[in-house]
Each structure stands twice: as C-alpha cells, then as structure tokens.
mmCIF file of C-alpha atoms in Angstrom:
data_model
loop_
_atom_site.group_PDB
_atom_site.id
_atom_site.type_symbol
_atom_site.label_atom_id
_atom_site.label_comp_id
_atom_site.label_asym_id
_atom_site.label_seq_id
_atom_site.Cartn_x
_atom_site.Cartn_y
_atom_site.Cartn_z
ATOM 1 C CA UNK K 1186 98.271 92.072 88.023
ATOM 2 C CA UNK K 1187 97.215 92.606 91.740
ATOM 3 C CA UNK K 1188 100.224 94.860 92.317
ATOM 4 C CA UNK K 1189 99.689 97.633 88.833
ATOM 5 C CA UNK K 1190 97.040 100.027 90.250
ATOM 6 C CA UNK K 1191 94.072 99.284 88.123
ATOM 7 C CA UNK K 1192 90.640 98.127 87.895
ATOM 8 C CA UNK K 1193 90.502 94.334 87.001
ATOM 9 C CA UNK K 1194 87.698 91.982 86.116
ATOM 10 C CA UNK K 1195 87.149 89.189 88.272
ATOM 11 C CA UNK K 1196 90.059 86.707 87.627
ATOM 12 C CA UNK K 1197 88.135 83.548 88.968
ATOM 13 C CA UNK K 1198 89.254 81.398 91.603
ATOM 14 C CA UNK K 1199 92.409 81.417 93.544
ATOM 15 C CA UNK K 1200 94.496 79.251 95.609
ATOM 16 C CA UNK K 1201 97.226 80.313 97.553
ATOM 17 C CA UNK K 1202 99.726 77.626 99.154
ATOM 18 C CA UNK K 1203 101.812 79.084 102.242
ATOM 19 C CA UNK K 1204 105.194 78.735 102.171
ATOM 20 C CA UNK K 1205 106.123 79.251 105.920
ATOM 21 C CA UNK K 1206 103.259 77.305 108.774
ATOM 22 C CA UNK K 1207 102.668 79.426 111.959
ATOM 23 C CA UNK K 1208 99.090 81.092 113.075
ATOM 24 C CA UNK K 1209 97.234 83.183 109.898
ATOM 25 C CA UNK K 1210 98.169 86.672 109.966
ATOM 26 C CA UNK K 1211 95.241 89.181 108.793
ATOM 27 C CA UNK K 1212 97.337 91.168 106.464
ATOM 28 C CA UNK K 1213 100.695 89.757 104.492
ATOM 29 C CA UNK K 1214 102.394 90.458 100.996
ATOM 30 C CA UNK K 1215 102.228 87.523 99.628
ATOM 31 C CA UNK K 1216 104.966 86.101 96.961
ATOM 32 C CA UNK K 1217 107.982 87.951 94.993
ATOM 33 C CA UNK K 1218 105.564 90.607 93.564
ATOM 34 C CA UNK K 1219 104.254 91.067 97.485
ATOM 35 C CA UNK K 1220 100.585 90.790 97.072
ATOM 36 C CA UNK K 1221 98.338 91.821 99.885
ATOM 37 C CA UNK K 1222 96.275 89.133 100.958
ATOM 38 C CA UNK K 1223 93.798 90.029 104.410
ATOM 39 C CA UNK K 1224 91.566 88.469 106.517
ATOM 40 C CA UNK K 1225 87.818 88.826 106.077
ATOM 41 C CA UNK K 1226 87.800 91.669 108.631
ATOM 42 C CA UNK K 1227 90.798 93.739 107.353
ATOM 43 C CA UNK K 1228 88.835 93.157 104.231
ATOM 44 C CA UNK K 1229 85.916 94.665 105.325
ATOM 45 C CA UNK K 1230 87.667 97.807 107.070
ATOM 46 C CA UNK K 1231 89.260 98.258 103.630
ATOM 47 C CA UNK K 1232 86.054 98.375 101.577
ATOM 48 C CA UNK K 1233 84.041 100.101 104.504
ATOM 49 C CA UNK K 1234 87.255 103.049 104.917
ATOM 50 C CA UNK K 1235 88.400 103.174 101.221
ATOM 51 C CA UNK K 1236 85.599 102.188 99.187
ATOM 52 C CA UNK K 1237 86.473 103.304 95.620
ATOM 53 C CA UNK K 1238 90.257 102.999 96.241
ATOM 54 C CA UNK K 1239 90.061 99.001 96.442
ATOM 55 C CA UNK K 1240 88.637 95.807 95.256
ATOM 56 C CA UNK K 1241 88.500 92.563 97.068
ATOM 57 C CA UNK K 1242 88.750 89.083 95.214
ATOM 58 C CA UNK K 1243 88.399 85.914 97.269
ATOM 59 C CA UNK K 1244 91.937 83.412 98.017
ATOM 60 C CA UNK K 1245 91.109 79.986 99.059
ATOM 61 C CA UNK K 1246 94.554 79.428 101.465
ATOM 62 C CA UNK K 1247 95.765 75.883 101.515
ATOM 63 C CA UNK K 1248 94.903 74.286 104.797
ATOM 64 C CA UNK K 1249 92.827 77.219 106.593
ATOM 65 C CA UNK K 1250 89.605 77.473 106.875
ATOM 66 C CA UNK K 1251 89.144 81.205 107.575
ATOM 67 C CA UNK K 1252 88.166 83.381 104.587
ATOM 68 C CA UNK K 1253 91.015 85.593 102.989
ATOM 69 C CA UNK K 1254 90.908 88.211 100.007
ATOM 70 C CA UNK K 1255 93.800 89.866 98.275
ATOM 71 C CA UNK K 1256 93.741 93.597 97.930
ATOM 72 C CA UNK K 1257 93.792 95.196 94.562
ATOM 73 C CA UNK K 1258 94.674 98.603 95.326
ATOM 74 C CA UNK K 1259 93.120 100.604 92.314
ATOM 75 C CA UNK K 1260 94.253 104.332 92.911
ATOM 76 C CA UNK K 1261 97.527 105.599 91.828
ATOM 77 C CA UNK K 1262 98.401 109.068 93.154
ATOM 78 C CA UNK K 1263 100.963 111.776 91.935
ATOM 79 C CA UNK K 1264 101.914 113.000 95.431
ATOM 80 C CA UNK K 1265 105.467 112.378 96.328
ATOM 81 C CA UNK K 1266 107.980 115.103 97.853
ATOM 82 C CA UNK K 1267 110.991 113.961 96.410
ATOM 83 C CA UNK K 1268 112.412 117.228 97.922
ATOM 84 C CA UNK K 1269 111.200 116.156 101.254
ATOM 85 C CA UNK K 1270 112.052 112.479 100.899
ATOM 86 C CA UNK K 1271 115.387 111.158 101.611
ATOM 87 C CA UNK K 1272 117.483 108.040 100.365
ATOM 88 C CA UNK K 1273 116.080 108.666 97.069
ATOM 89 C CA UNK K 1274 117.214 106.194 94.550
ATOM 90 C CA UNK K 1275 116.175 106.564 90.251
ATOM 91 C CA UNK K 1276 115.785 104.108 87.762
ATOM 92 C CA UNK K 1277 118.737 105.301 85.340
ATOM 93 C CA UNK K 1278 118.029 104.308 81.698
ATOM 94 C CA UNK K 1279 121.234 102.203 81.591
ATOM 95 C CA UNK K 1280 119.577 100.246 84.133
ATOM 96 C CA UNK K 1281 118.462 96.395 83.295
ATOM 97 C CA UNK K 1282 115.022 97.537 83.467
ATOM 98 C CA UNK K 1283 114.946 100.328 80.915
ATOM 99 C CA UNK K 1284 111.008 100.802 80.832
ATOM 100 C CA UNK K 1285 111.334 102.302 83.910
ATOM 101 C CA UNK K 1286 113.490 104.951 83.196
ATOM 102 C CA UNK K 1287 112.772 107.992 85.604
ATOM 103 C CA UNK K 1288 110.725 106.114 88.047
ATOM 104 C CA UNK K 1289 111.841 105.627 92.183
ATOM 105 C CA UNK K 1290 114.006 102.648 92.423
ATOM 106 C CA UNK K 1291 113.749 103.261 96.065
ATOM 107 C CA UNK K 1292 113.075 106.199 98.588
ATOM 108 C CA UNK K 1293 114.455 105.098 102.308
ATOM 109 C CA UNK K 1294 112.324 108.737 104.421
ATOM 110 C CA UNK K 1295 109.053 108.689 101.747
ATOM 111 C CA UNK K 1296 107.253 111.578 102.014
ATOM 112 C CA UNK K 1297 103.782 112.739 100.319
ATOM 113 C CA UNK K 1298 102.157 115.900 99.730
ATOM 114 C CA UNK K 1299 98.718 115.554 101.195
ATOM 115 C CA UNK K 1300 97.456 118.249 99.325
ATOM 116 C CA UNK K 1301 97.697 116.006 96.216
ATOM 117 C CA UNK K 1302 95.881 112.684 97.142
ATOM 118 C CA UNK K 1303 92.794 113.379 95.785
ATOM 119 C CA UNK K 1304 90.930 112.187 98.666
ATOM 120 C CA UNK K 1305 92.328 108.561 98.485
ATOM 121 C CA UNK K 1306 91.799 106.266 101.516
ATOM 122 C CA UNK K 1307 94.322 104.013 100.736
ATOM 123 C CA UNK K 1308 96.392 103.994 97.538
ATOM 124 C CA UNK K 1309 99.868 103.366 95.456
ATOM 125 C CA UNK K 1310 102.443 106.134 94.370
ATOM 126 C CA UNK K 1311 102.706 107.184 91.050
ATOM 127 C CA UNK K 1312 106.545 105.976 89.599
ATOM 128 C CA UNK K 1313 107.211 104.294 93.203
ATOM 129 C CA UNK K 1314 104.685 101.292 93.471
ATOM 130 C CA UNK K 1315 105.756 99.518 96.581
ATOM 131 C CA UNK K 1316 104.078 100.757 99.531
ATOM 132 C CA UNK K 1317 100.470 101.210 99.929
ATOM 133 C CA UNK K 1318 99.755 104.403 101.488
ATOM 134 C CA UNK K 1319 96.818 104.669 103.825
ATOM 135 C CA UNK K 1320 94.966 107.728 105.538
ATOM 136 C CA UNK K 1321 95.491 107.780 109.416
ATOM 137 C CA UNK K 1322 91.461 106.286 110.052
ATOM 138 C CA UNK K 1323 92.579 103.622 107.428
ATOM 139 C CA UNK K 1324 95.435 102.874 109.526
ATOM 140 C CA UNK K 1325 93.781 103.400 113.403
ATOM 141 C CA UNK K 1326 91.072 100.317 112.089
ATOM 142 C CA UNK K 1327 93.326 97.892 111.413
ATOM 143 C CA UNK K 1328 95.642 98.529 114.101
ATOM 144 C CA UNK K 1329 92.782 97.467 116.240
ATOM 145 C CA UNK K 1330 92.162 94.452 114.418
ATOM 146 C CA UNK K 1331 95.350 93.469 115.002
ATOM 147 C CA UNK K 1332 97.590 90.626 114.058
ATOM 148 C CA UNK K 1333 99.373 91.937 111.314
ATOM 149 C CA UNK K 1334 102.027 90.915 109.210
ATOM 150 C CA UNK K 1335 102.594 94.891 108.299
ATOM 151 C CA UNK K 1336 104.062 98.148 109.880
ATOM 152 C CA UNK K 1337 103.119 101.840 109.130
ATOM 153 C CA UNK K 1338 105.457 104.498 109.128
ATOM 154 C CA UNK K 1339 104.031 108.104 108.886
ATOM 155 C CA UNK K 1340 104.946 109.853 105.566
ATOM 156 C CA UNK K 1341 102.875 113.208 106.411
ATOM 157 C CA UNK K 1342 104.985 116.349 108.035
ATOM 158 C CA UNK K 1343 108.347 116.054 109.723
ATOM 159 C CA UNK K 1344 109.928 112.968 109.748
ATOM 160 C CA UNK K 1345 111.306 113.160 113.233
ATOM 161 C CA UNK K 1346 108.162 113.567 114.693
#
C-alpha cells in the first residue's frame, strides 16, 4: 500500500524487523515491494521540499532507538519519454501479470519530460512505479544529509551528460 501512489489514512502502528545488522542508514527500500523507510531528518527534508507530494507515517525499527518514517509517495506523474528512454521493456498481455498490460516492465536510460511534472517535488511514474523521481533541490538536501542507502541518476536532458 506504501508503494501505489495514493493518499492513505493512517494505518496505525508499525514495526519493522531488519533483516541484515550494520549502522542505520537514513534512507532504504525496505522488503520485496521496496518501501522507503528514512530517518527523522530525510523525513523532514521530504515534507519541508515536497510537501503535498508525500506523507510520513512513523516505523518503530527493531532494536534502534532513532526515529524512522516510511515514505508514501502520493503523486503519480504522466511524464516519461519513452522516445528518449532506452532499454525499454513492456508488459505484453501474454505476460503472467496480465493487469498490467501496456505498462513499463523496465526502462534501463529513464528519461522524463519536465515539462509534464506538474510541479512535483518528488514523485512516481505513471505505468513504471519503481523509482521515485525527485527535483534536483530534493536531491542536493539529502545528499548533504548523507548516509544513504540510495543513488540518483539524472533523468532530465542528455543522458551522457
């Protein structure tokens, strides 16, 4: 439910158990369906950077005392350039997951049209829901931070830039 681009109600408390020990990191996907779980401060960036483009509910993690809150990304954007984008892979309708005929399997060189984000901070693609696309100051605030369990890779203009 964290991972389908929409508003949700608050689900409550939640635990999260870690599955491999080493030092926190302030921003992981967590689990198969890769939920974002940050620290308090990447937390904060988020709401402060991308206010109506988020929501933040509170994880108790097993054995850590620091506070941690998984990212519900709530806007979903029509802004791909599948012409510009390379390695592009479609679900075919023969495929074992037939309700999402037509959507990206994968795209290896994403690119987006930045004309068509609607002013999102940070957000999911339309059809293609696994990477969460953030604007450059979105990006810049948590690099500082630091101690992340992410990468960015620029999907704006040429890709050999």
């Amino acid at each position: 439910m964290f991972t389908d681009g929409r508003l949700l109600s608050d689900p409550g408390p939640i635990l999260a158990r870690v599955r491999h020990r080493g030092s926190p990191r302030a921003f992981v996907f967590a689990g198969v369906q890769r939920v974002p779980v940050v620290s308090e401060e990447v937390g904060q960036a988020l709401k402060t950077l991308a206010p109506g483009d988020v929501q933040l509910f509170p994880v108790s993690v097993e054995d850590v005392d620091e506070r941690f809150f998984i990212v519900n990304v709530v806007r979903v954007v029509d802004c791909i350039d599948e012409a510009g984008s390379t390695g592009v892979q479609h679900y075919a309708e023969d495929d074992p997951f037939p309700e999402r005929a037509g959507e990206f399997r994968w795209i290896s060189g994403l690119r987006i049209l930045p004309e068509k984000t609607e002013g999102a901070r940070a957000f999911m693609l339309k059809r293609f829901k696994h990477p969460i696309i953030v604007a450059e100051e979105v990006k810049e605030a948590l690099e500082r931070i630091g101690n992340l369990g992410v990468m960015f890779k620029r999907v704006t203009g040429n890709p050999g830039a």
